[in-house]
PDB file of N, CA and C in Angstrom:
ATOM      1  N   MET G1181     -78.293  88.967  41.524  1.00 48.00           N
ATOM      2  CA  MET G1181     -78.471  87.817  40.678  1.00 48.00           C
ATOM      3  C   MET G1181     -78.068  88.141  39.244  1.00 48.00           C
ATOM      4  N   GLY G1182     -78.377  89.323  38.739  1.00 56.00           N
ATOM      5  CA  GLY G1182     -78.065  89.701  37.380  1.00 56.00           C
ATOM      6  C   GLY G1182     -76.593  89.608  37.070  1.00 56.00           C
ATOM      7  N   PHE G1183     -75.751  89.989  38.017  1.00 54.00           N
ATOM      8  CA  PHE G1183     -74.319  89.948  37.799  1.00 54.00           C
ATOM      9  C   PHE G1183     -73.851  88.519  37.579  1.00 54.00           C
ATOM     10  N   HIS G1184     -74.380  87.585  38.355  1.00 51.00           N
ATOM     11  CA  HIS G1184     -73.974  86.182  38.213  1.00 51.00           C
ATOM     12  C   HIS G1184     -74.413  85.636  36.855  1.00 51.00           C
ATOM     13  N   LEU G1185     -75.581  86.047  36.410  1.00 51.00           N
ATOM     14  CA  LEU G1185     -76.057  85.623  35.106  1.00 51.00           C
ATOM     15  C   LEU G1185     -75.163  86.190  34.010  1.00 51.00           C
ATOM     16  N   MET G1186     -74.712  87.435  34.184  1.00 54.00           N
ATOM     17  CA  MET G1186     -73.803  88.049  33.226  1.00 54.00           C
ATOM     18  C   MET G1186     -72.500  87.266  33.154  1.00 54.00           C
ATOM     19  N   LEU G1187     -71.997  86.810  34.291  1.00 48.00           N
ATOM     20  CA  LEU G1187     -70.770  86.033  34.293  1.00 48.00           C
ATOM     21  C   LEU G1187     -70.946  84.719  33.555  1.00 48.00           C
ATOM     22  N   MET G1188     -72.113  84.108  33.687  1.00 49.00           N
ATOM     23  CA  MET G1188     -72.363  82.865  32.966  1.00 49.00           C
ATOM     24  C   MET G1188     -72.352  83.125  31.468  1.00 49.00           C
ATOM     25  N   LEU G1189     -72.894  84.243  31.040  1.00 53.00           N
ATOM     26  CA  LEU G1189     -72.878  84.590  29.628  1.00 53.00           C
ATOM     27  C   LEU G1189     -71.451  84.746  29.138  1.00 53.00           C
ATOM     28  N   ALA G1190     -70.627  85.391  29.930  1.00 49.00           N
ATOM     29  CA  ALA G1190     -69.248  85.627  29.539  1.00 49.00           C
ATOM     30  C   ALA G1190     -68.481  84.312  29.441  1.00 49.00           C
ATOM     31  N   ALA G1191     -68.876  83.323  30.207  1.00 45.00           N
ATOM     32  CA  ALA G1191     -68.159  82.051  30.237  1.00 45.00           C
ATOM     33  C   ALA G1191     -68.479  81.164  29.042  1.00 45.00           C
ATOM     34  N   VAL G1192     -69.600  81.404  28.382  1.00 47.00           N
ATOM     35  CA  VAL G1192     -70.000  80.574  27.250  1.00 47.00           C
ATOM     36  C   VAL G1192     -69.292  81.074  25.994  1.00 47.00           C
ATOM     37  N   ALA G1193     -68.657  80.163  25.298  1.00 43.00           N
ATOM     38  CA  ALA G1193     -67.970  80.543  24.061  1.00 43.00           C
ATOM     39  C   ALA G1193     -68.998  80.879  22.994  1.00 43.00           C
ATOM     40  N   VAL G1194     -68.777  81.979  22.311  1.00 43.00           N
ATOM     41  CA  VAL G1194     -69.681  82.400  21.253  1.00 43.00           C
ATOM     42  C   VAL G1194     -69.108  81.925  19.924  1.00 43.00           C
ATOM     43  N   THR G1195     -69.921  81.199  19.179  1.00 43.00           N
ATOM     44  CA  THR G1195     -69.457  80.715  17.883  1.00 43.00           C
ATOM     45  C   THR G1195     -70.032  81.597  16.787  1.00 43.00           C
ATOM     46  N   SER G1196     -69.442  81.519  15.627  1.00 42.00           N
ATOM     47  CA  SER G1196     -69.894  82.355  14.520  1.00 42.00           C
ATOM     48  C   SER G1196     -70.909  81.639  13.636  1.00 42.00           C
ATOM     49  N   VAL G1197     -71.551  80.598  14.157  1.00 46.00           N
ATOM     50  CA  VAL G1197     -72.539  79.857  13.375  1.00 46.00           C
ATOM     51  C   VAL G1197     -73.749  80.727  13.079  1.00 46.00           C
ATOM     52  N   GLY G1198     -74.212  81.506  14.063  1.00 55.00           N
ATOM     53  CA  GLY G1198     -75.335  82.410  13.853  1.00 55.00           C
ATOM     54  C   GLY G1198     -74.875  83.616  13.067  1.00 55.00           C
ATOM     55  N   GLY G1199     -75.730  84.604  12.963  1.00 76.00           N
ATOM     56  CA  GLY G1199     -75.356  85.814  12.257  1.00 76.00           C
ATOM     57  C   GLY G1199     -74.170  86.500  12.912  1.00 76.00           C
ATOM     58  N   GLU G1200     -73.307  87.080  12.078  1.00 84.00           N
ATOM     59  CA  GLU G1200     -72.123  87.770  12.601  1.00 84.00           C
ATOM     60  C   GLU G1200     -72.512  88.922  13.519  1.00 84.00           C
ATOM     61  N   ASP G1201     -73.636  89.569  13.233  1.00 90.00           N
ATOM     62  CA  ASP G1201     -74.091  90.668  14.090  1.00 90.00           C
ATOM     63  C   ASP G1201     -74.438  90.176  15.486  1.00 90.00           C
ATOM     64  N   VAL G1202     -74.995  88.972  15.567  1.00 93.00           N
ATOM     65  CA  VAL G1202     -75.332  88.390  16.863  1.00 93.00           C
ATOM     66  C   VAL G1202     -74.060  88.137  17.665  1.00 93.00           C
ATOM     67  N   VAL G1203     -73.070  87.569  17.017  1.00 94.00           N
ATOM     68  CA  VAL G1203     -71.791  87.281  17.668  1.00 94.00           C
ATOM     69  C   VAL G1203     -71.166  88.577  18.171  1.00 94.00           C
ATOM     70  N   GLU G1204     -71.142  89.575  17.319  1.00 95.00           N
ATOM     71  CA  GLU G1204     -70.554  90.857  17.701  1.00 95.00           C
ATOM     72  C   GLU G1204     -71.310  91.493  18.872  1.00 95.00           C
ATOM     73  N   PHE G1205     -72.639  91.432  18.821  1.00 95.00           N
ATOM     74  CA  PHE G1205     -73.440  92.006  19.914  1.00 95.00           C
ATOM     75  C   PHE G1205     -73.139  91.308  21.237  1.00 95.00           C
ATOM     76  N   ILE G1206     -73.127  89.987  21.241  1.00 96.00           N
ATOM     77  CA  ILE G1206     -72.901  89.247  22.487  1.00 96.00           C
ATOM     78  C   ILE G1206     -71.500  89.525  23.031  1.00 96.00           C
ATOM     79  N   ASN G1207     -70.510  89.518  22.154  1.00 96.00           N
ATOM     80  CA  ASN G1207     -69.144  89.811  22.606  1.00 96.00           C
ATOM     81  C   ASN G1207     -69.026  91.220  23.160  1.00 96.00           C
ATOM     82  N   THR G1208     -69.617  92.188  22.464  1.00 96.00           N
ATOM     83  CA  THR G1208     -69.585  93.579  22.927  1.00 96.00           C
ATOM     84  C   THR G1208     -70.341  93.719  24.242  1.00 96.00           C
ATOM     85  N   TYR G1209     -71.478  93.057  24.345  1.00 96.00           N
ATOM     86  CA  TYR G1209     -72.258  93.091  25.576  1.00 96.00           C
ATOM     87  C   TYR G1209     -71.424  92.581  26.758  1.00 96.00           C
ATOM     88  N   ASN G1210     -70.774  91.450  26.571  1.00 96.00           N
ATOM     89  CA  ASN G1210     -69.983  90.864  27.659  1.00 96.00           C
ATOM     90  C   ASN G1210     -68.885  91.804  28.125  1.00 96.00           C
ATOM     91  N   GLU G1211     -68.185  92.420  27.189  1.00 97.00           N
ATOM     92  CA  GLU G1211     -67.107  93.351  27.554  1.00 97.00           C
ATOM     93  C   GLU G1211     -67.661  94.572  28.292  1.00 97.00           C
ATOM     94  N   LYS G1212     -68.713  95.149  27.764  1.00 97.00           N
ATOM     95  CA  LYS G1212     -69.292  96.347  28.384  1.00 97.00           C
ATOM     96  C   LYS G1212     -69.921  96.008  29.735  1.00 97.00           C
ATOM     97  N   ALA G1213     -70.536  94.840  29.846  1.00 96.00           N
ATOM     98  CA  ALA G1213     -71.153  94.430  31.111  1.00 96.00           C
ATOM     99  C   ALA G1213     -70.099  94.317  32.206  1.00 96.00           C
ATOM    100  N   LYS G1214     -68.956  93.730  31.873  1.00 97.00           N
ATOM    101  CA  LYS G1214     -67.873  93.639  32.862  1.00 97.00           C
ATOM    102  C   LYS G1214     -67.483  95.032  33.339  1.00 97.00           C
ATOM    103  N   GLU G1215     -67.407  95.947  32.414  1.00 97.00           N
ATOM    104  CA  GLU G1215     -67.003  97.319  32.739  1.00 97.00           C
ATOM    105  C   GLU G1215     -68.029  98.023  33.632  1.00 97.00           C
ATOM    106  N   VAL G1216     -69.294  98.031  33.225  1.00 97.00           N
ATOM    107  CA  VAL G1216     -70.287  98.789  33.990  1.00 97.00           C
ATOM    108  C   VAL G1216     -70.549  98.177  35.362  1.00 97.00           C
ATOM    109  N   TYR G1217     -70.552  96.855  35.454  1.00 97.00           N
ATOM    110  CA  TYR G1217     -70.771  96.228  36.758  1.00 97.00           C
ATOM    111  C   TYR G1217     -69.559  96.405  37.679  1.00 97.00           C
ATOM    112  N   SER G1218     -68.370  96.410  37.112  1.00 98.00           N
ATOM    113  CA  SER G1218     -67.167  96.655  37.928  1.00 98.00           C
ATOM    114  C   SER G1218     -67.175  98.072  38.484  1.00 98.00           C
ATOM    115  N   GLU G1219     -67.558  99.026  37.655  1.00 98.00           N
ATOM    116  CA  GLU G1219     -67.630 100.420  38.109  1.00 98.00           C
ATOM    117  C   GLU G1219     -68.670 100.578  39.219  1.00 98.00           C
ATOM    118  N   LEU G1220     -69.796  99.891  39.085  1.00 98.00           N
ATOM    119  CA  LEU G1220     -70.821  99.958  40.129  1.00 98.00           C
ATOM    120  C   LEU G1220     -70.313  99.328  41.421  1.00 98.00           C
ATOM    121  N   ARG G1221     -69.667  98.179  41.320  1.00 98.00           N
ATOM    122  CA  ARG G1221     -69.132  97.526  42.529  1.00 98.00           C
ATOM    123  C   ARG G1221     -68.110  98.428  43.221  1.00 98.00           C
ATOM    124  N   LEU G1222     -67.245  99.064  42.447  1.00 98.00           N
ATOM    125  CA  LEU G1222     -66.241  99.951  43.020  1.00 98.00           C
ATOM    126  C   LEU G1222     -66.898 101.147  43.704  1.00 98.00           C
ATOM    127  N   ALA G1223     -67.860 101.760  43.042  1.00 98.00           N
ATOM    128  CA  ALA G1223     -68.544 102.918  43.626  1.00 98.00           C
ATOM    129  C   ALA G1223     -69.317 102.513  44.888  1.00 98.00           C
ATOM    130  N   SER G1224     -69.937 101.348  44.868  1.00 98.00           N
ATOM    131  CA  SER G1224     -70.672 100.863  46.046  1.00 98.00           C
ATOM    132  C   SER G1224     -69.714 100.592  47.200  1.00 98.00           C
ATOM    133  N   TRP G1225     -68.588  99.986  46.901  1.00 98.00           N
ATOM    134  CA  TRP G1225     -67.576  99.711  47.926  1.00 98.00           C
ATOM    135  C   TRP G1225     -67.071 101.019  48.527  1.00 98.00           C
ATOM    136  N   ASN G1226     -66.757 101.983  47.671  1.00 98.00           N
ATOM    137  CA  ASN G1226     -66.275 103.276  48.172  1.00 98.00           C
ATOM    138  C   ASN G1226     -67.293 103.934  49.087  1.00 98.00           C
ATOM    139  N   TYR G1227     -68.566 103.829  48.746  1.00 98.00           N
ATOM    140  CA  TYR G1227     -69.598 104.413  49.597  1.00 98.00           C
ATOM    141  C   TYR G1227     -69.716 103.649  50.918  1.00 98.00           C
ATOM    142  N   GLU G1228     -69.619 102.325  50.858  1.00 98.00           N
ATOM    143  CA  GLU G1228     -69.729 101.530  52.082  1.00 98.00           C
ATOM    144  C   GLU G1228     -68.606 101.825  53.072  1.00 98.00           C
ATOM    145  N   ILE G1229     -67.407 102.078  52.586  1.00 98.00           N
ATOM    146  CA  ILE G1229     -66.296 102.327  53.503  1.00 98.00           C
ATOM    147  C   ILE G1229     -66.130 103.802  53.851  1.00 98.00           C
ATOM    148  N   ASP G1230     -66.761 104.692  53.076  1.00 97.00           N
ATOM    149  CA  ASP G1230     -66.684 106.131  53.333  1.00 97.00           C
ATOM    150  C   ASP G1230     -67.999 106.772  52.905  1.00 97.00           C
ATOM    151  N   GLN G1231     -68.965 106.784  53.830  1.00 97.00           N
ATOM    152  CA  GLN G1231     -70.317 107.203  53.501  1.00 97.00           C
ATOM    153  C   GLN G1231     -70.450 108.725  53.459  1.00 97.00           C
ATOM    154  N   THR G1232     -69.879 109.283  52.393  1.00 98.00           N
ATOM    155  CA  THR G1232     -69.999 110.722  52.166  1.00 98.00           C
ATOM    156  C   THR G1232     -71.055 110.967  51.100  1.00 98.00           C
ATOM    157  N   GLU G1233     -71.526 112.178  51.035  1.00 98.00           N
ATOM    158  CA  GLU G1233     -72.519 112.526  50.014  1.00 98.00           C
ATOM    159  C   GLU G1233     -71.929 112.371  48.614  1.00 98.00           C
ATOM    160  N   SER G1234     -70.670 112.718  48.470  1.00 98.00           N
ATOM    161  CA  SER G1234     -69.988 112.595  47.179  1.00 98.00           C
ATOM    162  C   SER G1234     -69.941 111.133  46.723  1.00 98.00           C
ATOM    163  N   ASN G1235     -69.576 110.227  47.615  1.00 97.00           N
ATOM    164  CA  ASN G1235     -69.530 108.809  47.264  1.00 97.00           C
ATOM    165  C   ASN G1235     -70.919 108.254  46.985  1.00 97.00           C
ATOM    166  N   LYS G1236     -71.903 108.736  47.696  1.00 98.00           N
ATOM    167  CA  LYS G1236     -73.277 108.306  47.460  1.00 98.00           C
ATOM    168  C   LYS G1236     -73.734 108.731  46.069  1.00 98.00           C
ATOM    169  N   GLU G1237     -73.413 109.965  45.687  1.00 98.00           N
ATOM    170  CA  GLU G1237     -73.786 110.462  44.365  1.00 98.00           C
ATOM    171  C   GLU G1237     -73.097 109.665  43.262  1.00 98.00           C
ATOM    172  N   LYS G1238     -71.831 109.325  43.477  1.00 98.00           N
ATOM    173  CA  LYS G1238     -71.103 108.514  42.490  1.00 98.00           C
ATOM    174  C   LYS G1238     -71.728 107.132  42.356  1.00 98.00           C
ATOM    175  N   MET G1239     -72.101 106.544  43.485  1.00 98.00           N
ATOM    176  CA  MET G1239     -72.724 105.227  43.464  1.00 98.00           C
ATOM    177  C   MET G1239     -74.068 105.284  42.717  1.00 98.00           C
ATOM    178  N   GLU G1240     -74.855 106.306  43.000  1.00 98.00           N
ATOM    179  CA  GLU G1240     -76.156 106.448  42.323  1.00 98.00           C
ATOM    180  C   GLU G1240     -75.976 106.673  40.826  1.00 98.00           C
ATOM    181  N   ALA G1241     -74.947 107.439  40.458  1.00 98.00           N
ATOM    182  CA  ALA G1241     -74.671 107.665  39.035  1.00 98.00           C
ATOM    183  C   ALA G1241     -74.306 106.354  38.340  1.00 98.00           C
ATOM    184  N   GLU G1242     -73.525 105.516  39.008  1.00 98.00           N
ATOM    185  CA  GLU G1242     -73.158 104.215  38.432  1.00 98.00           C
ATOM    186  C   GLU G1242     -74.377 103.302  38.345  1.00 98.00           C
ATOM    187  N   ARG G1243     -75.256 103.364  39.329  1.00 97.00           N
ATOM    188  CA  ARG G1243     -76.501 102.570  39.265  1.00 97.00           C
ATOM    189  C   ARG G1243     -77.334 102.979  38.060  1.00 97.00           C
ATOM    190  N   MET G1244     -77.385 104.282  37.806  1.00 97.00           N
ATOM    191  CA  MET G1244     -78.145 104.767  36.650  1.00 97.00           C
ATOM    192  C   MET G1244     -77.520 104.276  35.336  1.00 97.00           C
ATOM    193  N   LYS G1245     -76.196 104.244  35.273  1.00 97.00           N
ATOM    194  CA  LYS G1245     -75.514 103.738  34.081  1.00 97.00           C
ATOM    195  C   LYS G1245     -75.844 102.261  33.854  1.00 97.00           C
ATOM    196  N   VAL G1246     -75.849 101.482  34.940  1.00 97.00           N
ATOM    197  CA  VAL G1246     -76.164 100.058  34.830  1.00 97.00           C
ATOM    198  C   VAL G1246     -77.609  99.876  34.368  1.00 97.00           C
ATOM    199  N   THR G1247     -78.526 100.649  34.930  1.00 95.00           N
ATOM    200  CA  THR G1247     -79.931 100.555  34.538  1.00 95.00           C
ATOM    201  C   THR G1247     -80.105 100.894  33.063  1.00 95.00           C
ATOM    202  N   LYS G1248     -79.455 101.947  32.621  1.00 95.00           N
ATOM    203  CA  LYS G1248     -79.529 102.341  31.211  1.00 95.00           C
ATOM    204  C   LYS G1248     -78.942 101.242  30.328  1.00 95.00           C
ATOM    205  N   PHE G1249     -77.798 100.709  30.715  1.00 96.00           N
ATOM    206  CA  PHE G1249     -77.143  99.629  29.967  1.00 96.00           C
ATOM    207  C   PHE G1249     -78.071  98.413  29.852  1.00 96.00           C
ATOM    208  N   ARG G1250     -78.675  98.033  30.964  1.00 95.00           N
ATOM    209  CA  ARG G1250     -79.566  96.871  30.970  1.00 95.00           C
ATOM    210  C   ARG G1250     -80.769  97.086  30.065  1.00 95.00           C
ATOM    211  N   ASN G1251     -81.383  98.257  30.163  1.00 92.00           N
ATOM    212  CA  ASN G1251     -82.572  98.544  29.354  1.00 92.00           C
ATOM    213  C   ASN G1251     -82.246  98.595  27.863  1.00 92.00           C
ATOM    214  N   GLU G1252     -81.150  99.252  27.504  1.00 93.00           N
ATOM    215  CA  GLU G1252     -80.751  99.336  26.101  1.00 93.00           C
ATOM    216  C   GLU G1252     -80.474  97.958  25.523  1.00 93.00           C
ATOM    217  N   ASN G1253     -79.806  97.126  26.285  1.00 95.00           N
ATOM    218  CA  ASN G1253     -79.440  95.811  25.781  1.00 95.00           C
ATOM    219  C   ASN G1253     -80.603  94.835  25.765  1.00 95.00           C
ATOM    220  N   PHE G1254     -81.599  95.065  26.578  1.00 94.00           N
ATOM    221  CA  PHE G1254     -82.828  94.269  26.500  1.00 94.00           C
ATOM    222  C   PHE G1254     -83.406  94.403  25.097  1.00 94.00           C
ATOM    223  N   ASN G1255     -83.532  95.649  24.639  1.00 90.00           N
ATOM    224  CA  ASN G1255     -84.124  95.898  23.321  1.00 90.00           C
ATOM    225  C   ASN G1255     -83.243  95.377  22.190  1.00 90.00           C
ATOM    226  N   LYS G1256     -81.940  95.545  22.306  1.00 92.00           N
ATOM    227  CA  LYS G1256     -81.032  95.050  21.272  1.00 92.00           C
ATOM    228  C   LYS G1256     -81.077  93.527  21.191  1.00 92.00           C
ATOM    229  N   ALA G1257     -81.059  92.860  22.335  1.00 94.00           N
ATOM    230  CA  ALA G1257     -81.090  91.395  22.356  1.00 94.00           C
ATOM    231  C   ALA G1257     -82.366  90.881  21.707  1.00 94.00           C
ATOM    232  N   LYS G1258     -83.457  91.540  21.965  1.00 91.00           N
ATOM    233  CA  LYS G1258     -84.754  91.145  21.412  1.00 91.00           C
ATOM    234  C   LYS G1258     -84.722  91.187  19.877  1.00 91.00           C
ATOM    235  N   GLU G1259     -84.038  92.189  19.335  1.00 91.00           N
ATOM    236  CA  GLU G1259     -83.946  92.335  17.878  1.00 91.00           C
ATOM    237  C   GLU G1259     -83.174  91.187  17.221  1.00 91.00           C
ATOM    238  N   PHE G1260     -82.211  90.606  17.933  1.00 92.00           N
ATOM    239  CA  PHE G1260     -81.353  89.574  17.358  1.00 92.00           C
ATOM    240  C   PHE G1260     -81.897  88.159  17.479  1.00 92.00           C
ATOM    241  N   LEU G1261     -82.990  87.954  18.188  1.00 89.00           N
ATOM    242  CA  LEU G1261     -83.482  86.593  18.442  1.00 89.00           C
ATOM    243  C   LEU G1261     -83.702  85.777  17.170  1.00 89.00           C
ATOM    244  N   GLY G1262     -84.178  86.387  16.120  1.00 86.00           N
ATOM    245  CA  GLY G1262     -84.473  85.651  14.892  1.00 86.00           C
ATOM    246  C   GLY G1262     -83.245  85.147  14.148  1.00 86.00           C
ATOM    247  N   ASP G1263     -82.086  85.758  14.392  1.00 83.00           N
ATOM    248  CA  ASP G1263     -80.856  85.394  13.674  1.00 83.00           C
ATOM    249  C   ASP G1263     -79.923  84.515  14.493  1.00 83.00           C
ATOM    250  N   ALA G1264     -80.365  84.059  15.642  1.00 89.00           N
ATOM    251  CA  ALA G1264     -79.470  83.388  16.592  1.00 89.00           C
ATOM    252  C   ALA G1264     -79.555  81.873  16.512  1.00 89.00           C
ATOM    253  N   THR G1265     -78.419  81.236  16.843  1.00 91.00           N
ATOM    254  CA  THR G1265     -78.408  79.788  17.038  1.00 91.00           C
ATOM    255  C   THR G1265     -79.091  79.508  18.378  1.00 91.00           C
ATOM    256  N   LYS G1266     -79.270  78.250  18.704  1.00 90.00           N
ATOM    257  CA  LYS G1266     -79.911  77.892  19.986  1.00 90.00           C
ATOM    258  C   LYS G1266     -79.109  78.414  21.183  1.00 90.00           C
ATOM    259  N   VAL G1267     -77.783  78.249  21.143  1.00 93.00           N
ATOM    260  CA  VAL G1267     -76.938  78.726  22.239  1.00 93.00           C
ATOM    261  C   VAL G1267     -77.026  80.248  22.332  1.00 93.00           C
ATOM    262  N   GLN G1268     -76.928  80.906  21.195  1.00 94.00           N
ATOM    263  CA  GLN G1268     -77.016  82.364  21.186  1.00 94.00           C
ATOM    264  C   GLN G1268     -78.385  82.834  21.651  1.00 94.00           C
ATOM    265  N   GLU G1269     -79.422  82.102  21.275  1.00 92.00           N
ATOM    266  CA  GLU G1269     -80.775  82.451  21.709  1.00 92.00           C
ATOM    267  C   GLU G1269     -80.873  82.417  23.238  1.00 92.00           C
ATOM    268  N   ARG G1270     -80.274  81.394  23.856  1.00 94.00           N
ATOM    269  CA  ARG G1270     -80.279  81.326  25.325  1.00 94.00           C
ATOM    270  C   ARG G1270     -79.522  82.511  25.917  1.00 94.00           C
ATOM    271  N   GLN G1271     -78.398  82.880  25.289  1.00 94.00           N
ATOM    272  CA  GLN G1271     -77.626  84.024  25.774  1.00 94.00           C
ATOM    273  C   GLN G1271     -78.433  85.315  25.632  1.00 94.00           C
ATOM    274  N   LEU G1272     -79.081  85.478  24.506  1.00 94.00           N
ATOM    275  CA  LEU G1272     -79.887  86.683  24.287  1.00 94.00           C
ATOM    276  C   LEU G1272     -81.054  86.751  25.265  1.00 94.00           C
ATOM    277  N   LYS G1273     -81.689  85.626  25.523  1.00 93.00           N
ATOM    278  CA  LYS G1273     -82.797  85.606  26.488  1.00 93.00           C
ATOM    279  C   LYS G1273     -82.291  85.918  27.897  1.00 93.00           C
ATOM    280  N   ALA G1274     -81.095  85.464  28.228  1.00 93.00           N
ATOM    281  CA  ALA G1274     -80.521  85.799  29.541  1.00 93.00           C
ATOM    282  C   ALA G1274     -80.249  87.295  29.629  1.00 93.00           C
ATOM    283  N   ILE G1275     -79.751  87.881  28.558  1.00 93.00           N
ATOM    284  CA  ILE G1275     -79.530  89.332  28.523  1.00 93.00           C
ATOM    285  C   ILE G1275     -80.854  90.051  28.704  1.00 93.00           C
ATOM    286  N   MET G1276     -81.884  89.547  28.062  1.00 92.00           N
ATOM    287  CA  MET G1276     -83.217  90.162  28.204  1.00 92.00           C
ATOM    288  C   MET G1276     -83.727  90.031  29.624  1.00 92.00           C
ATOM    289  N   ASP G1277     -83.493  88.875  30.261  1.00 90.00           N
ATOM    290  CA  ASP G1277     -83.930  88.693  31.657  1.00 90.00           C
ATOM    291  C   ASP G1277     -83.223  89.681  32.573  1.00 90.00           C
ATOM    292  N   ILE G1278     -81.936  89.910  32.332  1.00 86.00           N
ATOM    293  CA  ILE G1278     -81.168  90.869  33.131  1.00 86.00           C
ATOM    294  C   ILE G1278     -81.728  92.269  32.929  1.00 86.00           C
ATOM    295  N   GLY G1279     -82.178  92.562  31.719  1.00 72.00           N
ATOM    296  CA  GLY G1279     -82.638  93.906  31.390  1.00 72.00           C
ATOM    297  C   GLY G1279     -83.974  94.292  31.974  1.00 72.00           C
ATOM    298  N   ILE G1280     -84.692  93.351  32.540  1.00 69.00           N
ATOM    299  CA  ILE G1280     -86.001  93.668  33.121  1.00 69.00           C
ATOM    300  C   ILE G1280     -85.822  94.124  34.556  1.00 69.00           C
ATOM    301  N   ASP G1281     -86.265  95.342  34.821  1.00 58.00           N
ATOM    302  CA  ASP G1281     -86.222  95.862  36.204  1.00 58.00           C
ATOM    303  C   ASP G1281     -87.569  95.758  36.858  1.00 58.00           C
TER     304      ASP G1281
END
């Protein structure tokens, strides 16, 4: 479910009405989220088609990267809530929802 929510965030245009730091954070988050989730999907696929210990370790390493990314961005999004427009606030809250494990 988190991945689909991330895609919705990426689809919403970010305007510069709110603080510039908020805009930069959301844009950076979207780019990095695409990267980390793509790497996890690739590692998971590789493990599913070739269930070796090496592929399993790679998949677990990518899961750990995604977990770290989610947790770090939960805290960052929380910091920006006060400077956000309504649209940005919804995006930040969605990032926070994704960050909860």
